[in-house]
């Protein structure tokens, strides 16, 4: 591959696509597709109880941390900020990171670079690169498919096999719930750790698996539990955190690495909390005690459908698994697909009811969506079933089908999807209530556990439960009466249990903070009804910059 003539002296700008995002515009922003994980895909029907937060663009942060060239990261710019950065600094390379839905923004950004910084080499990376024929849609010099750190290192003439330096990343920002923005104190939010990209399971619809090699392949940044432990220790001390959001598509699949990490955690007395993604078959490789000792406190698990044939689900009783995890204090986030091949208008309601019946703490619903680069996309294209009049901006799984389904119409796909979110909320209550349930179960089971690491972790959680979370329960039981009186009674019963466990603190906090939270919740409801949306702040971070001037 050719390298840049300036090598490591080249000045690099890495940018995510421009906002604002939560609005409809000609560049592919959509009001139903805000830059928010939970509110977009998980708790979107939960009104003021929806969990709202932003996540940085970790791909470009990782690349920046792993090249020695002077490099700026511009995250969530507006077009004006992007233009200003291009004109106030000279960049030899401009890298743009995007996913498929934002391809029109990439086109516009390439146009802007050509106009405002004609000498720059334009490199486009991230999932957008999977679009067939992208070369003809945008004016870029390089389109990078797959892993980007090694590509950028090669382009700069650096050692692509050098160890990966993990940046210290705060996992979420500007968290908001019930109309209150939570304080951003150091150590208060988990750190993101990215041990690998891709997943070897190779489910047919899975874009991350396909993008990093497909079935049987993935790119590991940290092979061993020892390497991971060292990275986590460094980030623990830099960010003062004891919890980690482990951004690995199937963290528990790699048992040897996870068990070595546990060994090191035990030796060093680390009472860490891990939020992980894992498939059912991977979770079942561990006993509940191993998961608890490893600090697993939140699992995002693909449930897809009670009748699906995905290998990761085979032979596993999901109702039983979900219940067991929650009984051990592990919060479960399920993910169900609407519109699989076997779905029909007749069985869809029943399938949604089964999914809701798993009673997970959180539940993501997504439309079955053939995305460029995946086996499913190729299959649908070969069968002539892709809808050609659907913009990439609308093929994100939270709106309507982008393919011809055998039995379900495009309009009905949206109706079923919206109903699934609503039904989960109505039948199971706000996710915040459900996670309080799981916290209490975990505390009761492990408060006297012989390992002090485990006790400390549950103690940290329960401090929240007996404090602000109990005040939130007080609000939810009142507010939810209008949605489902039965669930409101259950919330009341849970609050009573919390107050029995912590008679003084829990009652005091509920009585003092509850009314304030009720007021802010109602105020938020009004704001949302009048169309209030939220946008992430812009970040500009420079590395190796001084040495470049
Ligand atoms: C965090 C995240 C988000 C955050 C946004 C973060 C951000 N600042 O953009 C939130 C929660 C808001 C989000 C929203 C959405 N997301 Co999202 N998200 C993720 C998630 C979970 C992690 C991304 C990540 O950091 N990965 C780790 C990094 C290291 O990997 P990476 O980003 O791919 O980067 C590597 C390479 O791609 C490459 N690279 C990346 N950028 C660049 C740039 C250059 C110049 C180069 C050379 C290389 C390069 O190098 C990196 C290192 O190898 C991924 C799933 C996943 N596991 O990746 C989905 C994922 C990216 N999201 C996806 C989707 C569909 C969405 C939504 C449309 C979903 C929806 N309907 O709600 C919305 C879109 C919102 C919007 N308006 O843009 C899809 C993308 C599908 C596709 N093929 O385009 C993914 C892959 C999930 C999935 N499996 O379906 N998302
Ligand atoms: S197990 Fe999950 S991450 Fe892995 S390929 Fe299947 S859907 Fe993708």
Coordinates of C-alpha atoms and ligand atoms in Angstrom, one line a residue:
X1 CA 0.0 0.0 0.0
X2 CA 1.2 3.5 -0.8
X3 CA 2.2 5.6 2.3
X4 CA 1.7 9.3 2.8
X5 CA 4.7 11.3 1.6
X6 CA 5.1 13.0 5.0
X7 CA 4.8 9.8 7.0
X8 CA 4.3 10.4 10.7
X9 CA 4.8 14.1 10.2
X10 CA 1.5 14.4 8.3
X11 CA -1.1 16.3 10.2
X12 CA -4.3 14.3 10.6
X13 CA -7.9 15.4 11.4
X14 CA -10.3 12.6 12.3
X15 CA -13.9 13.6 12.4
X16 CA -17.3 12.1 13.1
X17 CA -20.2 13.2 10.9
X18 CA -21.8 16.6 11.6
X19 CA -24.9 17.3 13.6
X20 CA -27.5 18.3 14.6
X21 CA -28.8 14.7 14.5
X22 CA -32.3 14.6 16.0
X23 CA -34.0 16.4 13.2
X24 CA -35.1 15.7 9.7
X25 CA -32.8 17.2 7.1
X26 CA -31.5 16.7 3.6
X27 CA -28.2 15.2 4.9
X28 CA -29.9 12.2 6.4
X29 CA -30.5 13.3 10.0
X30 CA -33.8 11.9 11.2
X31 CA -35.7 13.1 14.3
X32 CA -36.4 9.4 15.1
X33 CA -32.7 8.6 14.9
X34 CA -31.0 10.8 17.6
X35 CA -27.4 10.3 18.7
X36 CA -28.6 8.4 21.8
X37 CA -28.3 4.7 22.4
X38 CA -31.1 4.1 24.9
X39 CA -33.6 6.7 23.8
X40 CA -33.1 5.6 20.1
X41 CA -33.2 1.9 20.4
X42 CA -34.2 0.7 23.9
X43 CA -36.3 3.0 26.2
X44 CA -37.7 5.2 23.5
X45 CA -41.4 4.5 24.5
X46 CA -40.6 5.3 28.2
X47 CA -41.3 9.0 28.1
X48 CA -39.5 10.9 30.9
X49 CA -38.2 7.6 32.3
X50 CA -36.2 7.0 29.1
X51 CA -32.5 6.8 29.8
X52 CA -30.8 9.5 27.8
X53 CA -27.1 9.8 27.2
X54 CA -24.4 10.2 24.5
X55 CA -21.4 8.1 23.6
X56 CA -18.3 9.4 22.0
X57 CA -17.0 8.1 18.6
X58 CA -14.6 5.5 20.0
X59 CA -13.2 4.3 16.6
X60 CA -11.5 7.6 15.9
X61 CA -10.4 8.0 19.5
X62 CA -8.7 4.7 19.2
X63 CA -7.0 5.6 16.0
X64 CA -5.8 8.9 17.4
X65 CA -4.3 7.2 20.4
X66 CA -2.4 4.7 18.2
X67 CA -0.6 6.9 15.7
X68 CA 2.4 9.1 16.4
X69 CA 1.4 11.8 13.8
X70 CA 0.0 15.1 15.1
X71 CA -3.7 14.4 15.2
X72 CA -7.0 16.2 16.1
X73 CA -10.2 14.4 16.8
X74 CA -13.3 16.4 16.1
X75 CA -16.4 14.7 17.5
X76 CA -20.0 15.7 16.8
X77 CA -19.1 18.9 14.9
X78 CA -21.6 21.2 13.2
X79 CA -20.8 21.9 9.6
X80 CA -19.6 25.4 10.6
X81 CA -17.2 23.9 13.2
X82 CA -15.9 21.4 10.7
X83 CA -15.4 24.2 8.1
X84 CA -13.6 26.3 10.7
X85 CA -11.2 23.5 11.7
X86 CA -10.4 22.9 8.0
X87 CA -9.5 26.5 7.4
X88 CA -7.8 27.5 10.6
X89 CA -5.4 24.5 10.6
X90 CA -3.7 22.8 7.7
X91 CA -4.3 19.1 7.5
X92 CA -2.5 16.7 5.2
X93 CA -5.1 13.9 5.9
X94 CA -8.7 14.3 6.8
X95 CA -10.3 11.1 8.1
X96 CA -14.1 10.8 8.3
X97 CA -15.8 8.2 10.3
X98 CA -19.4 7.2 9.6
X99 CA -21.9 4.4 9.7
X100 CA -24.2 3.7 6.7
X101 CA -27.1 5.9 7.7
X102 CA -25.0 9.0 7.6
X103 CA -23.5 8.5 4.1
X104 CA -25.0 11.8 2.8
X105 CA -23.1 13.6 5.5
X106 CA -19.9 11.9 4.4
X107 CA -20.5 13.1 0.8
X108 CA -21.1 16.7 2.0
X109 CA -17.9 16.6 4.2
X110 CA -15.8 15.3 1.3
X111 CA -17.2 18.2 -0.8
X112 CA -16.3 20.7 2.0
X113 CA -12.7 19.3 2.3
X114 CA -12.1 19.6 -1.4
X115 CA -13.3 23.2 -1.3
X116 CA -11.7 24.4 1.9
X117 CA -8.6 22.3 2.2
X118 CA -7.9 21.1 -1.4
X119 CA -4.4 19.7 -0.5
X120 CA -5.8 17.2 2.0
X121 CA -6.0 13.5 1.4
X122 CA -9.5 12.3 2.3
X123 CA -9.8 8.9 4.0
X124 CA -13.3 7.5 4.8
X125 CA -13.7 4.6 7.3
X126 CA -16.2 2.9 9.6
X127 CA -19.2 0.9 8.6
X128 CA -20.2 3.3 5.8
X129 CA -17.3 1.7 3.8
X130 CA -19.5 -1.4 3.4
X131 CA -21.8 0.3 0.9
X132 CA -21.3 -1.2 -2.5
X133 CA -20.2 1.4 -5.1
X134 CA -19.4 4.0 -2.4
X135 CA -16.5 5.2 -4.5
X136 CA -18.9 6.6 -7.0
X137 CA -21.1 8.3 -4.3
X138 CA -18.5 10.3 -2.5
X139 CA -15.3 12.1 -3.5
X140 CA -12.7 10.4 -1.2
X141 CA -9.1 9.2 -1.9
X142 CA -9.3 6.1 0.3
X143 CA -12.2 4.1 1.6
X144 CA -11.1 1.8 4.4
X145 CA -13.0 -1.4 5.1
X146 CA -12.5 -3.1 8.4
X147 CA -10.0 -2.3 11.2
X148 CA -8.7 1.2 11.0
X149 CA -5.8 1.5 13.4
X150 CA -3.6 -0.9 11.4
X151 CA -4.6 0.8 8.1
X152 CA -3.8 4.3 9.4
X153 CA -0.5 3.1 10.8
X154 CA 0.4 1.6 7.5
X155 CA -0.6 4.8 5.6
X156 CA 1.7 6.8 7.9
X157 CA 4.6 4.3 7.5
X158 CA 4.3 3.3 11.2
X159 CA 4.5 -0.2 12.7
X160 CA 1.0 -1.6 12.3
X161 CA 1.7 -4.4 14.7
X162 CA 2.8 -2.2 17.6
X163 CA 0.7 -2.9 20.8
X164 CA -2.6 -1.1 21.0
X165 CA -2.7 1.8 23.4
X166 CA -6.1 2.1 24.9
X167 CA -7.3 5.7 25.4
X168 CA -9.1 6.6 28.7
X169 CA -12.7 6.8 27.5
X170 CA -15.6 7.9 29.7
X171 CA -18.4 5.6 28.4
X172 CA -21.4 8.0 28.5
X173 CA -22.0 11.7 28.9
X174 CA -24.8 14.1 29.8
X175 CA -26.9 11.3 31.3
X176 CA -30.4 12.4 31.8
X177 CA -33.5 10.7 33.3
X178 CA -36.8 12.0 34.8
X179 CA -35.9 15.5 33.7
X180 CA -32.6 15.6 35.6
X181 CA -29.1 15.7 34.2
X182 CA -26.9 13.6 36.4
X183 CA -23.8 15.3 37.7
X184 CA -20.6 14.3 35.8
X185 CA -18.2 13.7 38.6
X186 CA -14.9 12.0 38.0
X187 CA -15.2 8.2 38.3
X188 CA -19.0 8.5 38.4
X189 CA -19.4 7.0 34.9
X190 CA -18.0 3.7 33.7
X191 CA -14.9 3.6 31.4
X192 CA -15.2 2.1 27.9
X193 CA -12.8 -0.8 27.2
X194 CA -12.6 -2.2 23.7
X195 CA -10.9 -5.6 23.7
X196 CA -11.8 -6.5 20.2
X197 CA -13.9 -5.6 17.1
X198 CA -16.1 -8.1 15.2
X199 CA -17.6 -11.4 16.3
X200 CA -16.8 -14.9 15.1
X201 CA -20.4 -16.1 15.5
X202 CA -21.3 -14.6 12.1
X203 CA -25.1 -14.3 12.4
X204 CA -26.5 -13.6 8.9
X205 CA -27.7 -10.0 9.7
X206 CA -24.8 -8.9 11.8
X207 CA -23.0 -6.0 10.4
X208 CA -20.2 -5.8 13.0
X209 CA -19.3 -9.4 12.5
X210 CA -19.3 -9.1 8.7
X211 CA -17.3 -5.9 8.7
X212 CA -14.4 -7.4 10.6
X213 CA -14.2 -10.7 8.6
X214 CA -17.4 -12.6 9.2
X215 CA -17.9 -16.0 10.6
X216 CA -15.0 -17.4 12.5
X217 CA -13.1 -14.1 12.4
X218 CA -12.6 -11.0 14.5
X219 CA -9.8 -8.6 15.4
X220 CA -8.5 -9.0 18.9
X221 CA -6.7 -5.9 20.4
X222 CA -5.9 -7.7 23.7
X223 CA -5.4 -11.5 23.5
X224 CA -4.9 -12.3 27.1
X225 CA -6.5 -11.6 30.4
X226 CA -3.2 -10.2 31.6
X227 CA -3.1 -7.6 28.9
X228 CA -6.7 -6.6 29.6
X229 CA -6.1 -6.4 33.3
X230 CA -3.1 -4.1 32.8
X231 CA -5.2 -1.8 30.5
X232 CA -8.0 -1.7 33.0
X233 CA -5.7 -0.9 35.9
X234 CA -4.2 2.0 34.0
X235 CA -7.7 3.3 33.1
X236 CA -8.9 2.7 36.6
X237 CA -6.3 5.1 38.0
X238 CA -6.6 7.7 35.2
X239 CA -10.3 8.0 35.4
X240 CA -10.8 6.9 39.0
X241 CA -13.4 4.3 37.9
X242 CA -14.4 0.9 39.3
X243 CA -16.8 0.1 36.5
X244 CA -16.2 -0.7 32.8
X245 CA -18.4 -0.9 29.8
X246 CA -16.7 -3.6 27.8
X247 CA -17.3 -2.9 24.1
X248 CA -16.7 -6.4 22.8
X249 CA -19.4 -7.9 20.7
X250 CA -19.2 -11.2 22.6
X251 CA -16.9 -10.7 25.6
X252 CA -17.8 -13.9 27.4
X253 CA -17.2 -16.1 24.4
X254 CA -13.4 -15.9 25.1
X255 CA -13.5 -17.8 28.3
X256 CA -9.7 -18.3 28.8
X257 CA -9.2 -14.5 28.6
X258 CA -12.1 -13.8 31.0
X259 CA -11.1 -16.4 33.5
X260 CA -7.5 -15.1 33.6
X261 CA -8.9 -11.6 34.1
X262 CA -10.9 -12.9 37.0
X263 CA -7.8 -14.5 38.5
X264 CA -5.9 -11.2 38.3
X265 CA -8.8 -9.3 39.7
X266 CA -9.0 -11.7 42.7
X267 CA -5.2 -11.5 43.3
X268 CA -5.4 -7.7 43.3
X269 CA -8.6 -7.4 45.2
X270 CA -10.4 -5.5 42.4
X271 CA -14.1 -5.0 43.0
X272 CA -14.8 -4.0 39.4
X273 CA -18.2 -3.9 37.7
X274 CA -18.4 -5.0 34.1
X275 CA -21.2 -4.3 31.6
X276 CA -20.8 -6.8 28.7
X277 CA -22.3 -8.0 25.5
X278 CA -22.7 -11.8 25.3
X279 CA -24.7 -14.4 23.6
X280 CA -26.7 -17.1 25.5
X281 CA -24.3 -19.9 24.5
X282 CA -21.3 -17.8 25.8
X283 CA -23.1 -16.9 29.1
X284 CA -23.8 -20.6 29.7
X285 CA -20.0 -21.3 29.6
X286 CA -19.9 -19.8 33.2
X287 CA -21.5 -20.6 36.5
X288 CA -23.5 -17.7 38.0
X289 CA -20.9 -17.4 40.7
X290 CA -18.1 -17.0 38.1
X291 CA -20.1 -14.2 36.4
X292 CA -20.7 -12.5 39.7
X293 CA -17.1 -12.8 40.8
X294 CA -16.0 -11.4 37.5
X295 CA -18.1 -8.4 38.3
X296 CA -20.6 -8.9 35.5
X297 CA -23.5 -6.7 36.5
X298 CA -25.1 -6.0 33.1
X299 CA -25.4 -8.2 30.1
X300 CA -26.7 -7.2 26.6
X301 CA -27.9 -10.5 25.1
X302 CA -29.3 -11.1 21.6
X303 CA -32.6 -13.0 22.0
X304 CA -33.7 -12.4 18.4
X305 CA -36.8 -14.6 18.6
X306 CA -38.2 -17.5 20.6
X307 CA -38.3 -19.5 17.4
X308 CA -35.2 -18.4 15.7
X309 CA -32.5 -20.9 14.6
X310 CA -29.4 -18.9 15.6
X311 CA -26.7 -21.2 16.9
X312 CA -26.0 -18.9 19.9
X313 CA -29.5 -19.6 21.3
X314 CA -29.8 -23.3 20.5
X315 CA -30.7 -25.4 23.5
X316 CA -31.0 -22.5 25.9
X317 CA -34.1 -21.7 27.9
X318 CA -34.0 -17.9 27.7
X319 CA -36.8 -17.3 30.3
X320 CA -34.9 -19.4 32.8
X321 CA -31.5 -17.8 31.9
X322 CA -32.9 -14.2 32.2
X323 CA -34.5 -15.0 35.6
X324 CA -31.4 -16.6 36.9
X325 CA -29.2 -13.7 35.9
X326 CA -31.5 -11.2 37.5
X327 CA -31.7 -13.2 40.7
X328 CA -27.9 -13.0 40.9
X329 CA -28.1 -9.2 40.6
X330 CA -27.1 -9.1 36.9
X331 CA -29.2 -6.7 34.9
X332 CA -30.3 -8.1 31.5
X333 CA -30.8 -6.1 28.4
X334 CA -32.5 -8.3 25.8
X335 CA -32.5 -7.6 22.1
X336 CA -35.3 -8.9 19.9
X337 CA -35.7 -8.7 16.1
X338 CA -39.0 -7.8 14.5
X339 CA -39.7 -9.2 11.0
X340 CA -37.6 -12.4 10.9
X341 CA -38.4 -14.7 8.0
X342 CA -40.9 -16.8 10.0
X343 CA -42.8 -13.8 11.3
X344 CA -46.4 -13.2 10.0
X345 CA -49.1 -10.8 11.1
X346 CA -50.7 -13.8 12.9
X347 CA -47.7 -14.8 15.0
X348 CA -46.0 -11.4 15.5
X349 CA -48.1 -10.3 18.5
X350 CA -47.4 -13.7 20.2
X351 CA -43.7 -13.4 19.5
X352 CA -43.6 -9.9 21.0
X353 CA -45.5 -11.1 24.0
X354 CA -43.0 -13.9 24.5
X355 CA -40.1 -11.4 24.3
X356 CA -41.8 -9.0 26.7
X357 CA -42.5 -12.0 28.9
X358 CA -38.8 -12.6 29.5
X359 CA -39.0 -9.6 31.8
X360 CA -35.6 -8.2 31.1
X361 CA -34.4 -5.0 32.7
X362 CA -34.1 -3.3 29.3
X363 CA -35.3 -4.5 25.9
X364 CA -34.1 -3.4 22.6
X365 CA -36.3 -4.1 19.5
X366 CA -34.9 -3.8 16.0
X367 CA -36.3 -4.5 12.6
X368 CA -34.7 -7.3 10.6
X369 CA -32.6 -5.2 8.3
X370 CA -30.4 -6.4 5.5
X371 CA -27.3 -4.1 5.8
X372 CA -24.7 -3.8 3.0
X373 CA -21.8 -6.1 3.7
X374 CA -23.8 -8.8 5.5
X375 CA -24.7 -12.3 4.2
X376 CA -28.4 -11.3 4.7
X377 CA -27.9 -8.3 2.3
X378 CA -26.4 -10.5 -0.4
X379 CA -29.2 -13.0 0.0
X380 CA -31.9 -10.4 -0.3
X381 CA -30.2 -8.7 -3.2
X382 CA -29.9 -12.0 -5.0
X383 CA -33.6 -12.7 -4.5
X384 CA -34.5 -9.1 -5.7
X385 CA -36.1 -8.3 -2.4
X386 CA -34.3 -5.1 -1.5
X387 CA -36.5 -2.0 -1.8
X388 CA -34.6 0.3 -4.1
X389 CA -36.5 3.5 -3.1
X390 CA -35.5 3.5 0.6
X391 CA -32.8 6.0 1.6
X392 CA -29.8 4.7 3.5
X393 CA -30.8 7.3 6.1
X394 CA -34.0 5.4 6.7
X395 CA -32.5 1.9 6.8
X396 CA -31.5 1.9 10.5
X397 CA -33.9 -0.7 11.9
X398 CA -36.0 1.7 13.9
X399 CA -38.4 2.9 11.2
X400 CA -39.7 0.5 8.5
X401 CA -38.4 -2.5 6.5
X402 CA -35.9 -1.8 3.7
X403 CA -36.8 -5.2 2.1
X404 CA -39.8 -7.1 0.8
X405 CA -40.9 -9.3 3.7
X406 CA -42.9 -12.4 2.7
X407 CA -45.8 -11.8 5.0
X408 CA -45.5 -8.4 6.7
X409 CA -45.9 -5.0 4.9
X410 CA -43.6 -2.1 5.3
X411 CA -46.2 -0.1 7.1
X412 CA -47.0 -2.9 9.5
X413 CA -43.3 -3.4 10.3
X414 CA -43.4 0.0 12.0
X415 CA -46.6 -0.6 13.7
X416 CA -45.3 -3.9 15.2
X417 CA -42.0 -2.3 16.2
X418 CA -43.7 0.7 17.9
X419 CA -46.1 -1.7 19.7
X420 CA -43.3 -3.9 20.9
X421 CA -41.6 -1.0 22.7
X422 CA -44.9 0.2 24.1
X423 CA -46.0 -3.3 25.3
X424 CA -42.7 -3.9 27.1
X425 CA -43.1 -0.6 28.9
X426 CA -46.7 -1.1 29.7
X427 CA -46.4 -4.7 30.9
X428 CA -43.0 -4.5 32.7
X429 CA -42.8 -0.8 33.8
X430 CA -40.0 1.6 33.4
X431 CA -36.6 0.0 33.0
X432 CA -35.4 2.1 36.0
X433 CA -37.9 0.2 38.2
X434 CA -36.8 -3.2 36.8
X435 CA -33.1 -2.5 37.5
X436 CA -34.0 -1.5 41.0
X437 CA -35.6 -5.0 41.4
X438 CA -32.4 -6.7 40.1
X439 CA -30.3 -4.6 42.4
X440 CA -32.3 -5.6 45.5
X441 CA -32.2 -9.3 44.4
X442 CA -28.4 -9.1 44.0
X443 CA -27.9 -7.4 47.3
X444 CA -30.0 -9.9 49.3
X445 CA -28.1 -12.8 47.7
X446 CA -24.6 -11.4 48.0
X447 CA -24.5 -9.0 51.0
X448 CA -22.8 -11.7 53.1
X449 CA -20.7 -13.3 50.4
X450 CA -17.3 -14.4 51.7
X451 CA -15.4 -12.5 49.0
X452 CA -15.1 -8.8 50.1
X453 CA -14.8 -7.7 46.4
X454 CA -18.2 -9.1 45.7
X455 CA -19.7 -7.6 48.9
X456 CA -18.2 -4.1 48.1
X457 CA -19.7 -4.1 44.6
X458 CA -23.2 -4.9 45.8
X459 CA -22.8 -2.4 48.6
X460 CA -22.0 0.3 46.0
X461 CA -25.1 -0.5 44.0
X462 CA -27.4 -0.7 47.0
X463 CA -26.2 2.7 48.2
X464 CA -27.8 4.1 45.1
X465 CA -30.9 1.9 45.6
X466 CA -31.5 3.1 49.1
X467 CA -30.9 6.7 48.1
X468 CA -31.9 8.4 44.8
X469 CA -33.3 5.3 43.2
X470 CA -35.8 4.8 46.0
X471 CA -37.0 8.3 45.5
X472 CA -37.4 7.4 41.8
X473 CA -39.5 4.4 42.8
X474 CA -41.7 6.8 44.8
X475 CA -42.2 8.8 41.7
X476 CA -42.7 5.9 39.3
X477 CA -45.4 4.3 41.5
X478 CA -47.4 7.5 41.3
X479 CA -46.7 8.3 37.7
X480 CA -47.3 4.8 36.4
X481 CA -50.8 4.6 37.7
X482 CA -52.1 6.2 34.5
X483 CA -50.3 3.5 32.4
X484 CA -50.8 0.3 34.4
X485 CA -52.2 0.2 37.9
X486 CA -51.0 -3.4 38.5
X487 CA -47.4 -2.5 37.8
X488 CA -47.7 0.7 39.9
X489 CA -48.7 -1.6 42.8
X490 CA -45.6 -3.8 42.1
X491 CA -43.4 -0.7 42.2
X492 CA -45.0 0.3 45.5
X493 CA -44.3 -3.2 46.9
X494 CA -40.6 -3.0 45.8
X495 CA -40.3 0.4 47.5
X496 CA -41.6 -1.1 50.7
X497 CA -39.1 -3.9 50.5
X498 CA -36.3 -1.4 50.0
X499 CA -37.5 0.6 53.0
X500 CA -37.6 -2.5 55.1
X501 CA -34.0 -3.2 54.2
X502 CA -32.9 0.4 54.8
X503 CA -35.6 1.8 57.1
X504 CA -34.1 5.2 57.8
X505 CA -32.2 6.4 54.7
X506 CA -34.6 5.0 52.1
X507 CA -37.6 6.7 53.7
X508 CA -35.9 9.9 54.3
X509 CA -34.6 10.2 50.7
X510 CA -37.9 9.2 49.2
X511 CA -39.7 11.8 51.3
X512 CA -37.3 14.6 50.6
X513 CA -36.2 14.0 47.0
X514 CA -39.3 12.2 45.7
X515 CA -41.5 15.4 45.3
X516 CA -38.7 17.2 43.5
X517 CA -38.2 14.3 41.2
X518 CA -41.9 14.1 40.5
X519 CA -41.9 17.8 39.6
X520 CA -38.9 17.4 37.2
X521 CA -40.5 14.3 35.7
X522 CA -43.7 16.1 34.9
X523 CA -41.8 19.1 33.6
X524 CA -39.8 16.8 31.3
X525 CA -43.0 15.1 30.1
X526 CA -44.3 18.6 29.0
X527 CA -40.9 19.4 27.3
X528 CA -41.0 16.1 25.4
X529 CA -44.6 16.7 24.3
X530 CA -43.6 20.1 22.9
X531 CA -40.8 18.5 20.8
X532 CA -37.7 18.9 22.9
X533 CA -34.7 16.9 21.6
X534 CA -31.1 16.6 22.8
X535 CA -27.8 16.9 21.0
X536 CA -24.3 15.9 22.0
X537 CA -21.7 18.6 22.7
X538 CA -18.8 19.1 20.2
X539 CA -15.3 17.8 21.2
X540 CA -12.0 18.9 19.8
X541 CA -9.0 17.0 21.1
X542 CA -5.4 17.2 19.9
X543 CA -2.6 14.7 20.4
X544 CA 1.2 15.1 19.5
X545 CA 0.2 18.6 18.5
X546 CA 2.9 20.7 20.0
X547 CA 5.7 18.7 18.4
X548 CA 4.1 19.3 15.0
X549 CA 4.2 23.1 15.1
Ligands
LIG1 C1 -21.5 3.4 20.3 C2 -22.4 3.1 19.1 C3 -23.4 4.0 18.8 C4 -23.5 5.4 19.5 C5 -22.9 6.5 18.6 C6 -21.5 6.7 18.7 C7 -21.0 7.8 17.8 N1 -20.4 8.7 18.4 O1 -21.3 7.8 16.6 C8 -25.0 5.5 19.4 C9 -25.6 4.8 20.6 C10 -25.6 6.9 19.5 C11 -25.3 4.8 18.1 C12 -26.4 5.1 17.3 C13 -26.7 4.4 16.2 N2 -26.1 3.3 15.7 CO1 -24.5 2.6 16.6 N3 -23.2 1.6 17.4 C14 -22.4 1.8 18.4 C15 -21.5 0.6 18.7 C16 -22.2 -0.1 19.8 C17 -20.1 0.8 19.1 C18 -19.3 1.6 18.1 C19 -17.8 1.5 18.4 O2 -17.3 2.4 18.9 N4 -17.2 0.4 18.1 C20 -15.8 0.1 18.5 C21 -14.9 0.8 17.4 C22 -13.5 0.6 17.7 O3 -15.2 0.3 16.2 P1 -15.6 1.1 14.9 O4 -16.4 2.3 15.3 O5 -16.2 0.2 13.9 O6 -14.2 1.6 14.4 C23 -13.2 0.8 13.8 C24 -13.4 0.7 12.2 O7 -14.7 0.8 11.8 C25 -12.5 1.7 11.7 N5 -12.9 3.1 11.6 C26 -13.9 3.8 12.1 N6 -13.9 5.1 11.8 C27 -12.9 5.3 11.0 C28 -12.4 6.4 10.3 C29 -11.3 6.3 9.5 C30 -10.8 7.5 8.8 C31 -10.7 5.0 9.3 C32 -9.5 4.9 8.5 C33 -11.1 3.9 10.0 C34 -12.2 4.0 10.8 O8 -11.4 1.7 12.6 C35 -11.9 1.5 13.9 C36 -10.9 0.7 14.7 O9 -10.8 -0.6 14.0 C37 -21.6 -0.1 17.3 C38 -21.5 -1.6 17.4 C39 -20.0 -2.0 17.4 N7 -19.7 -3.1 18.1 O10 -19.2 -1.5 16.8 C40 -23.0 0.3 16.8 C41 -23.1 0.5 15.3 C42 -22.0 1.2 14.8 N8 -24.3 1.3 15.2 C43 -25.1 1.0 14.3 C44 -26.4 1.6 14.0 C45 -27.2 1.0 12.9 C46 -26.8 2.8 14.7 C47 -28.1 3.5 14.6 C48 -28.6 3.8 13.2 C49 -29.1 2.6 15.3 C50 -30.4 3.0 15.6 N9 -31.4 2.8 14.7 O11 -30.6 3.4 16.6 C51 -27.9 4.8 15.4 C52 -27.4 6.0 14.4 C53 -27.4 7.3 15.2 C54 -27.1 8.4 14.2 N10 -27.9 9.4 14.1 O12 -26.0 8.4 13.6 C55 -24.6 -0.1 13.4 C56 -23.9 0.4 12.1 C57 -24.5 -0.4 11.0 C58 -23.9 0.0 9.7 N11 -23.5 -1.0 9.0 O13 -23.8 1.2 9.4 C59 -23.6 -0.8 14.5 C60 -22.4 -1.5 13.8 C61 -24.4 -1.7 15.4 C62 -24.9 -2.9 14.7 N12 -24.3 -4.0 14.8 O14 -25.9 -2.8 14.0 N13 -24.4 3.9 17.9
LIG2 S1 -23.6 -13.2 18.3 FE1 -24.3 -11.1 18.2 S2 -22.4 -9.9 17.8 FE2 -22.0 -12.1 17.3 S3 -22.5 -12.3 15.1 FE3 -24.4 -12.8 16.2 S4 -25.5 -10.9 16.4 FE4 -23.4 -10.4 15.8

